[in-house]
Short mmCIF file of C-alpha atoms (C1' of nucleotides) and ligand atoms in Angstrom, two decimals:
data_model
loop_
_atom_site.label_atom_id
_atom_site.label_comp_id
_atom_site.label_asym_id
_atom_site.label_seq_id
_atom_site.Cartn_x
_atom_site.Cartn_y
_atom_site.Cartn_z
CA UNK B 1350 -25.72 68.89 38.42
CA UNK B 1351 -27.75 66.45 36.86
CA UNK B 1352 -24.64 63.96 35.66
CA UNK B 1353 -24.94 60.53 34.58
CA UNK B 1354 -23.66 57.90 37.13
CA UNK B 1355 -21.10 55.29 35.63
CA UNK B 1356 -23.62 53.14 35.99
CA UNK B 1357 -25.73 54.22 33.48
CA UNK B 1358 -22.54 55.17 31.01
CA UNK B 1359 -21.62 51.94 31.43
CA UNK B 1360 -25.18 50.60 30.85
CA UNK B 1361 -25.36 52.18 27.83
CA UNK B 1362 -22.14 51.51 26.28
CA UNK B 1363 -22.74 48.04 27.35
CA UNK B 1364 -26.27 47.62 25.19
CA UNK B 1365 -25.40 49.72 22.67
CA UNK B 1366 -22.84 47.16 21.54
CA UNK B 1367 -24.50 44.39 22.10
CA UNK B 1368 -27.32 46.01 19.74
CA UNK B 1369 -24.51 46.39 17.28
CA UNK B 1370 -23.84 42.54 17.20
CA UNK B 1371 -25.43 39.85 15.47
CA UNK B 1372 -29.04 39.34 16.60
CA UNK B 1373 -29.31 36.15 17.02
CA UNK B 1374 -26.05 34.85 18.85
CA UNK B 1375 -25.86 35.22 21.90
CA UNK B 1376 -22.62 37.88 23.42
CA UNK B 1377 -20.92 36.81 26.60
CA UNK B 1378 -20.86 39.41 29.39
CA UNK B 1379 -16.82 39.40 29.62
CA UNK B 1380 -16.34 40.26 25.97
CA UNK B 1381 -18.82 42.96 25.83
CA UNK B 1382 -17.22 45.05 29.28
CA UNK B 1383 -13.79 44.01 27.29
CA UNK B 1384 -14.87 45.74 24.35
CA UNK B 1385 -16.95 48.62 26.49
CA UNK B 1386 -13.92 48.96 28.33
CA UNK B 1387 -16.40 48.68 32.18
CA UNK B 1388 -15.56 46.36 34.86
CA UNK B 1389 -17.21 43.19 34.23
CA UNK B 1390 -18.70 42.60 37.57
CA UNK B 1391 -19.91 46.09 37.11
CA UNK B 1392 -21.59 44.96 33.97
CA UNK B 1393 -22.71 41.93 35.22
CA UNK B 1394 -25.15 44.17 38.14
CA UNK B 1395 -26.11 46.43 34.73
CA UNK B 1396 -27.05 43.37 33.10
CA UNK B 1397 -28.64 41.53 35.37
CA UNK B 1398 -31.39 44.87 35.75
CA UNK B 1399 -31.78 45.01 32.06
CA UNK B 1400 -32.49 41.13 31.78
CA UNK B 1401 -35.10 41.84 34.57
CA UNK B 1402 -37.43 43.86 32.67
CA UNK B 1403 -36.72 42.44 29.66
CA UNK B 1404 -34.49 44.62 27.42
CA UNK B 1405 -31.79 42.00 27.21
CA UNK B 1406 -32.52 37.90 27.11
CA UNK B 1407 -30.18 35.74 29.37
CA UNK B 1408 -28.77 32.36 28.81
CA UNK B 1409 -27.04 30.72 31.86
CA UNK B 1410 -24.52 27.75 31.27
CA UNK B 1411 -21.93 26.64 28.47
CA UNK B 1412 -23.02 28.67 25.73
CA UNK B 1413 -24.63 31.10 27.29
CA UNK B 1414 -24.61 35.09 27.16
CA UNK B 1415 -26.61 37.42 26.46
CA UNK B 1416 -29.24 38.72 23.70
CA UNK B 1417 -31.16 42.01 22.74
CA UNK B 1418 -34.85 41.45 24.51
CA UNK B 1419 -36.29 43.57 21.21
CA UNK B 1420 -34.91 45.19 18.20
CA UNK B 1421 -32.89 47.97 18.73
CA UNK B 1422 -35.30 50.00 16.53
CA UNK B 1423 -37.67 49.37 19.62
CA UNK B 1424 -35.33 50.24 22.63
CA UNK B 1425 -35.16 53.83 23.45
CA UNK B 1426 -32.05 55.49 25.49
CA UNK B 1427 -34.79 56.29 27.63
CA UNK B 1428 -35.49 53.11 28.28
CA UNK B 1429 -31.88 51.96 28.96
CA UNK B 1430 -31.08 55.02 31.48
CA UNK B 1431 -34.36 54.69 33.16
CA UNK B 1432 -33.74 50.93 33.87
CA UNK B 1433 -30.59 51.65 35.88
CA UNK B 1434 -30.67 55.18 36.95
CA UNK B 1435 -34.88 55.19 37.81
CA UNK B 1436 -37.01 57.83 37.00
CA UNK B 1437 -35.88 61.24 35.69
CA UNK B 1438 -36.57 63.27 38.46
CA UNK B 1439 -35.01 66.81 38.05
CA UNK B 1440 -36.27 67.86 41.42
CA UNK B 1441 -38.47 66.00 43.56
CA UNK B 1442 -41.46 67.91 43.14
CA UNK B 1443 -42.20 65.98 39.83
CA UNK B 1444 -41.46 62.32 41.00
CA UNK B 1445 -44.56 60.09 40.67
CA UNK B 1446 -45.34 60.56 44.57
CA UNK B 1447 -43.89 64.41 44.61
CA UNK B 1448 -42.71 65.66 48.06
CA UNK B 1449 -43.20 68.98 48.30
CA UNK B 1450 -46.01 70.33 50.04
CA UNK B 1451 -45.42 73.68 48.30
CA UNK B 1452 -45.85 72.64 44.54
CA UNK B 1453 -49.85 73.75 44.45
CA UNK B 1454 -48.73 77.36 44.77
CA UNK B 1455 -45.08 77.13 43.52
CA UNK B 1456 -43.98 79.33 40.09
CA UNK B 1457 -40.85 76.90 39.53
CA UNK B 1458 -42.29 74.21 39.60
CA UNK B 1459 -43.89 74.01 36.54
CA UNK B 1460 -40.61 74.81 35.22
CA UNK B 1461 -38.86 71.56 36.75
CA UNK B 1462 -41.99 70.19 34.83
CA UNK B 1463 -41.23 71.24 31.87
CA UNK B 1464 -37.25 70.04 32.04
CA UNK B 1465 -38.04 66.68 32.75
CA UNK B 1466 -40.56 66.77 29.61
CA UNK B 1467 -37.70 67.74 27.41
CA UNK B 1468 -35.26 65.41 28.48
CA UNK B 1469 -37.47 62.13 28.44
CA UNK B 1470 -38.44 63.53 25.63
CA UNK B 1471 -35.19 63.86 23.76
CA UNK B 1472 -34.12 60.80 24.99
CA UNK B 1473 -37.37 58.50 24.17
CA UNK B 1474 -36.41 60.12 20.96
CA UNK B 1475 -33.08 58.30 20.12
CA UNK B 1476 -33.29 54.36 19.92
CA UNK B 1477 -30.50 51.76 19.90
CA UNK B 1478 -31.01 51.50 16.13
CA UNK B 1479 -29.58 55.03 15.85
CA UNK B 1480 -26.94 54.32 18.16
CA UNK B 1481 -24.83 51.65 16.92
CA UNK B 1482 -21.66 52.78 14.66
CA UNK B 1483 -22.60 52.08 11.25
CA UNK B 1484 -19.72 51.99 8.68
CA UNK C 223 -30.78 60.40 37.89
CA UNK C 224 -30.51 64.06 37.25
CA UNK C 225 -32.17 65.60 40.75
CA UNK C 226 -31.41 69.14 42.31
CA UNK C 227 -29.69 68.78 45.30
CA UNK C 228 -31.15 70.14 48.99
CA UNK C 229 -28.50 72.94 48.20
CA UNK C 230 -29.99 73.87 44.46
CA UNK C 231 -33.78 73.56 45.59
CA UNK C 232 -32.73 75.98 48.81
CA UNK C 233 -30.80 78.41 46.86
CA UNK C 234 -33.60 78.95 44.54
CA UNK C 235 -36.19 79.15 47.45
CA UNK C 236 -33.83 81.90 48.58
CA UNK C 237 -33.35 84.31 45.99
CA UNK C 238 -36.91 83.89 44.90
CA UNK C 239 -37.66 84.82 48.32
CA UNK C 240 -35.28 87.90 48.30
CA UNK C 241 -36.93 89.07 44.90
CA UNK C 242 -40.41 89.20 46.28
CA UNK C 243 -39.52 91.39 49.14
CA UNK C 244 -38.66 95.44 48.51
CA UNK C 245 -35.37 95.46 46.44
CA UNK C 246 -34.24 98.74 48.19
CA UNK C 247 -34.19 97.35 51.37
CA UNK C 248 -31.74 94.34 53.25
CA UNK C 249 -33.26 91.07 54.42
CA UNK C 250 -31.72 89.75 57.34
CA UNK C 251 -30.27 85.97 56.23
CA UNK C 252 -32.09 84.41 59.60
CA UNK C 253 -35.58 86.26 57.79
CA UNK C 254 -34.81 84.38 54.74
CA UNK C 255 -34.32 80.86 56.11
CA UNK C 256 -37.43 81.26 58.20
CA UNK C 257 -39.68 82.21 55.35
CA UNK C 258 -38.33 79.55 52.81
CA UNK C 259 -38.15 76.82 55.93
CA UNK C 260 -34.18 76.17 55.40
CA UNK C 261 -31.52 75.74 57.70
CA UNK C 262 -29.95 79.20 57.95
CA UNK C 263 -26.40 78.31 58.63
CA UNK C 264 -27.27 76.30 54.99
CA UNK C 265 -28.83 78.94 53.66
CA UNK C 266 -25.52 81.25 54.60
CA UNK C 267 -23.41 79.13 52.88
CA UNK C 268 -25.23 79.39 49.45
CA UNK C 269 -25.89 83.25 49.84
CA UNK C 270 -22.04 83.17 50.36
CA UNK C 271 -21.64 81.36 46.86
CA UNK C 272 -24.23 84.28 45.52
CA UNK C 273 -22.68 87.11 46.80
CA UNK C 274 -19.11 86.21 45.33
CA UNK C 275 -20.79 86.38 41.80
CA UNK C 276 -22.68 89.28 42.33
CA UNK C 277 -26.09 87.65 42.19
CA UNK C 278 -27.01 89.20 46.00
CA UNK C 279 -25.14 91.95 47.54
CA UNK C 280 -23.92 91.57 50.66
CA UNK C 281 -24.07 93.60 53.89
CA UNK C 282 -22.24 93.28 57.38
CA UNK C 283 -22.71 94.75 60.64
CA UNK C 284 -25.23 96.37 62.23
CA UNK C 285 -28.09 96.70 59.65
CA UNK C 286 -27.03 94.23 57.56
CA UNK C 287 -28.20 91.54 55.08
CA UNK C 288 -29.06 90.93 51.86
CA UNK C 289 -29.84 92.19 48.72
CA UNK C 290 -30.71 91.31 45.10
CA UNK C 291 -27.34 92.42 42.84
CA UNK C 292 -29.82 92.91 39.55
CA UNK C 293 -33.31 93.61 39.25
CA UNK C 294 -34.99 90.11 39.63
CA UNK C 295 -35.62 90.90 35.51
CA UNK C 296 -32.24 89.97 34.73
CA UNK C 297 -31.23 87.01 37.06
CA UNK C 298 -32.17 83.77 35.16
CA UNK C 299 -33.16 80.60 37.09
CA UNK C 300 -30.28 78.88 35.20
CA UNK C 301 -27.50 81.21 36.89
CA UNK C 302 -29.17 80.61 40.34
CA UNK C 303 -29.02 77.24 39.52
CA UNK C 304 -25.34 76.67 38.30
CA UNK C 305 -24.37 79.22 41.05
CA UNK C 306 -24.68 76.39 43.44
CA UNK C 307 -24.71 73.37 41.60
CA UNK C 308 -22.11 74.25 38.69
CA UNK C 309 -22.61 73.51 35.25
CA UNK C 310 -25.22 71.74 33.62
CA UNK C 311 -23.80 68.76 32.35
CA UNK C 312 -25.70 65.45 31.91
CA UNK C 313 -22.42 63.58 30.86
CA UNK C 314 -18.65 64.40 31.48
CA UNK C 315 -18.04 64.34 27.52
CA UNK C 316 -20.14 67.78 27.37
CA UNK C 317 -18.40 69.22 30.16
CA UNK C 318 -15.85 72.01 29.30
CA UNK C 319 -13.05 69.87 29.62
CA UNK C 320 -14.59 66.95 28.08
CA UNK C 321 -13.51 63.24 29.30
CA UNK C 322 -14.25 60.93 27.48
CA UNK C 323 -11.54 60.08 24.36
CA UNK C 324 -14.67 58.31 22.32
CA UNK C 325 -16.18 61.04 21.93
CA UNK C 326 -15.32 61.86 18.52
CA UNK C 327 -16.90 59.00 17.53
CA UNK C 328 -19.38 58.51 19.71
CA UNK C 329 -23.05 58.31 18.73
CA UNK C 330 -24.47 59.00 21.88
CA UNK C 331 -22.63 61.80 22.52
CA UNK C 332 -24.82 64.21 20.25
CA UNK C 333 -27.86 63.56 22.46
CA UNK C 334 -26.40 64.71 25.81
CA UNK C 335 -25.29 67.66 24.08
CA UNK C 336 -28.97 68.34 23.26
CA UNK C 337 -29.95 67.54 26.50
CA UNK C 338 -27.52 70.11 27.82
CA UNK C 339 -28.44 72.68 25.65
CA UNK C 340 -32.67 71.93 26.19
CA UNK C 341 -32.49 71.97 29.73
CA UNK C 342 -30.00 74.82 29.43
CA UNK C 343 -32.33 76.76 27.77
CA UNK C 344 -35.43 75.77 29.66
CA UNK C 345 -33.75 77.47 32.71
CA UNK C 346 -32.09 80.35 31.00
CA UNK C 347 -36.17 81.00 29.76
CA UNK C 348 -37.25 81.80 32.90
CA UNK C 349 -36.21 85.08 35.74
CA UNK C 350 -36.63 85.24 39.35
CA UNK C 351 -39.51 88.31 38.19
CA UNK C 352 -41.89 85.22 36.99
CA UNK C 353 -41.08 83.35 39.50
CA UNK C 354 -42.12 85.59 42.26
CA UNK C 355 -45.83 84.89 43.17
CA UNK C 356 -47.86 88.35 42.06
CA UNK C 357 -50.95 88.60 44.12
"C1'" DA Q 855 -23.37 11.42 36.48
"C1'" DT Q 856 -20.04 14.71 36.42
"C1'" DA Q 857 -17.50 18.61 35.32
"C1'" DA Q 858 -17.32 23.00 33.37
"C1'" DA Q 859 -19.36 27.34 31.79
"C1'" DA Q 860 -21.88 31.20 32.59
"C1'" DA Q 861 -25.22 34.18 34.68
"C1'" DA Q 862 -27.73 35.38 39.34
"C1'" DG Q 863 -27.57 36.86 43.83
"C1'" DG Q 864 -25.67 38.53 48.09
"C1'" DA Q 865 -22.29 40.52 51.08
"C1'" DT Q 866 -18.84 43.64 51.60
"C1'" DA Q 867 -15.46 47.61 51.05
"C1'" DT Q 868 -13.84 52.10 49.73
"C1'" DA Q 869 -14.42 56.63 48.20
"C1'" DA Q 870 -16.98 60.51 47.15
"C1'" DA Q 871 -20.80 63.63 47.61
"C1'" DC Q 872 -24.46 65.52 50.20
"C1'" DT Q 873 -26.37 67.85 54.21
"C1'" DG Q 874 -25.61 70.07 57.66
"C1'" DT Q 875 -23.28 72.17 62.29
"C1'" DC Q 876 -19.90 74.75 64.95
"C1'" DT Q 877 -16.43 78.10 65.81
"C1'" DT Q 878 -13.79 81.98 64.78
"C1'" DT Q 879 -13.01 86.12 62.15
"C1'" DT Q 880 -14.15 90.30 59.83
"C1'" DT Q 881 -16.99 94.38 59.14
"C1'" DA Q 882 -20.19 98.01 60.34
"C1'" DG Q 883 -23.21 100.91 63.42
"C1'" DG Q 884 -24.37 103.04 67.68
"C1'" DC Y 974 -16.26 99.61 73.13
"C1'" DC Y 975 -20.09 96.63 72.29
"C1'" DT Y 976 -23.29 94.46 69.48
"C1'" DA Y 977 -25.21 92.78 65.09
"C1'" DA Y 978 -24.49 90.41 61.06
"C1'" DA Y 979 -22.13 88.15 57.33
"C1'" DA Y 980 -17.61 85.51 55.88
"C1'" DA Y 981 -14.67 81.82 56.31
"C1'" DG Y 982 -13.05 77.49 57.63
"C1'" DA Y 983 -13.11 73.08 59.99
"C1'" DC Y 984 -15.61 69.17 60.96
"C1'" DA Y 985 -19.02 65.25 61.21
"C1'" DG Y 986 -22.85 62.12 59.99
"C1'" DT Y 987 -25.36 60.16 56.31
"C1'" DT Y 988 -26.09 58.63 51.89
"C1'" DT Y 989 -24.79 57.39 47.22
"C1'" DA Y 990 -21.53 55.79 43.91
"C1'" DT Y 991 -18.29 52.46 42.43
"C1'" DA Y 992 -16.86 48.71 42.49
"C1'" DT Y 993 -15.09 43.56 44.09
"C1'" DC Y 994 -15.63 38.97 45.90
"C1'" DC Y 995 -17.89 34.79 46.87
"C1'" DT Y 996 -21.51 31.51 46.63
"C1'" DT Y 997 -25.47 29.61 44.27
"C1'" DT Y 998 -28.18 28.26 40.41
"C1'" DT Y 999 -28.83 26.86 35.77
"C1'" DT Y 1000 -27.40 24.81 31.56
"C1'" DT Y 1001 -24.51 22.30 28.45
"C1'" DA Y 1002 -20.93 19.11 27.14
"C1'" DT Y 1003 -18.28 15.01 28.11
S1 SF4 A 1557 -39.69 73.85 42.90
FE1 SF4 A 1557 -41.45 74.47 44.13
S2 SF4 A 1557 -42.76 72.64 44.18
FE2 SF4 A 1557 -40.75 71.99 43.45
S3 SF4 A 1557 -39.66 71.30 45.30
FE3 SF4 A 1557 -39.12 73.46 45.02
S4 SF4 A 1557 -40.64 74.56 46.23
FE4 SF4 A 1557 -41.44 72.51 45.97
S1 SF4 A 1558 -21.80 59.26 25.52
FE1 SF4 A 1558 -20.11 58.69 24.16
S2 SF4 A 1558 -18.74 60.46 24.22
FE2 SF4 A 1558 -20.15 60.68 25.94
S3 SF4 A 1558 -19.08 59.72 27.67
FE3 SF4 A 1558 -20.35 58.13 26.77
S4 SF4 A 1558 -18.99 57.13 25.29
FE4 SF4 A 1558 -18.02 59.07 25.81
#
DNA sequence: ATAAAAAAGGATATAAACTGTCTTTTTAGG
DNA sequence: CCTAAAAAGACAGTTTATATCCTTTTTTAT
């Protein structure tokens, strides 16, 4: 119960080195899944989300690649999983439109409440800044 | 990412169920799945998974049904939980057979284990006795 | 201009997990 | 013996996960 898809392993892996390259050059898309060790037209789908909203820039043509959207000291892991996994939702009941008609009068749900505090909460607490090997 | 399953919502539904009604007596499965609006031959499946761990005791025949294995006291909503769903494990490096080789070295991997452990505890907090609804 | 590089977008394929149903078997009571 | 009820196992439809492939668009270099 409540795993991490590939997708966001992958995702994360994926930013977390790019966060732990130069700033300001741009990283193509084949060496960072060669380096990640994530199919690269897996990566490229990952990418192409984060570049959407904005945590990762995108240059198309010669030259081109990919660059950190902010400083890593401003990207949280909450960020990153929430961009390709969507919400955490621990049971439906706390979604933004909940579907249960039962959560007025339920006892656990406060309790499913309460777990998805702590997790967003743990991981809004860890940035890419924190992340990257240092050595 | 990280949602209950039909079968982990249900099973708690269940056994919350069973611990409102008079622990001395059986509850008939069919009774159960009409109350908690499951599908019984669901529901029979996950009282199945409960009985073989001793969480309900189970009765054939004539006069038979279900019962609560403890006193509702000592049944946490985190063994209900990983009764059906298995462990709680946000990422396969902080399963019990870990799989990830990185993970030695891996900054990220701290964080799942806190995860793990927070949401962990956050269900291990709480027994089917508050969960029952006292009026 | 043209060719090449690189990401974006879309379609597709396979496998696994989820959500159930159905049938048969075992156990117990009357 | 007959009936009630759970146990066990097989099966099926749907959805999600995990990719891969191909075409298009954008940009740069020659
Ligand atoms: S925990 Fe309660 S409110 Fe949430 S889905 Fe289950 S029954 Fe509904
Ligand atoms: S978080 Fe780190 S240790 Fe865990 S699976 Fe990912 S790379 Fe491996």
């Amino acid at each position: 119960m409540m795993e991490l898809t590939r997708k966001g392993e992958y995702a994360i892996r994926g930013i977390v080195y790019l966060a732990g390259r130069p700033l300001d050059k741009v990283c193509l898309l084949s060496d960072i899944a060669a380096a990640v060790d994530v199919p690269p037209t897996f990566l490229a789908k990952i990418f192409q989300q984060f570049s959407k909203i904005g945590l990762v820039k995108s240059f198309r043509g010669t030259g081109g690649g990919f660059m950190l959207g902010r400083p890593p000291e401003k990207i949280t892991l909450l960020e990153v999983v929430e961009a390709v996994e969507g919400p955490i939702v621990p049971n439906r009941c706390v979604a933004k439109i909940p579907d249960c008609e039962r959560s007025n009068s339920c006892n656990v749900h406060p309790v499913w409440k309460r777990v998805q505090d702590e997790v967003r909460g743990a991981l809004e607490a860890v940035t890419l800044k924190e992340l990257v090997s240092e050595e």
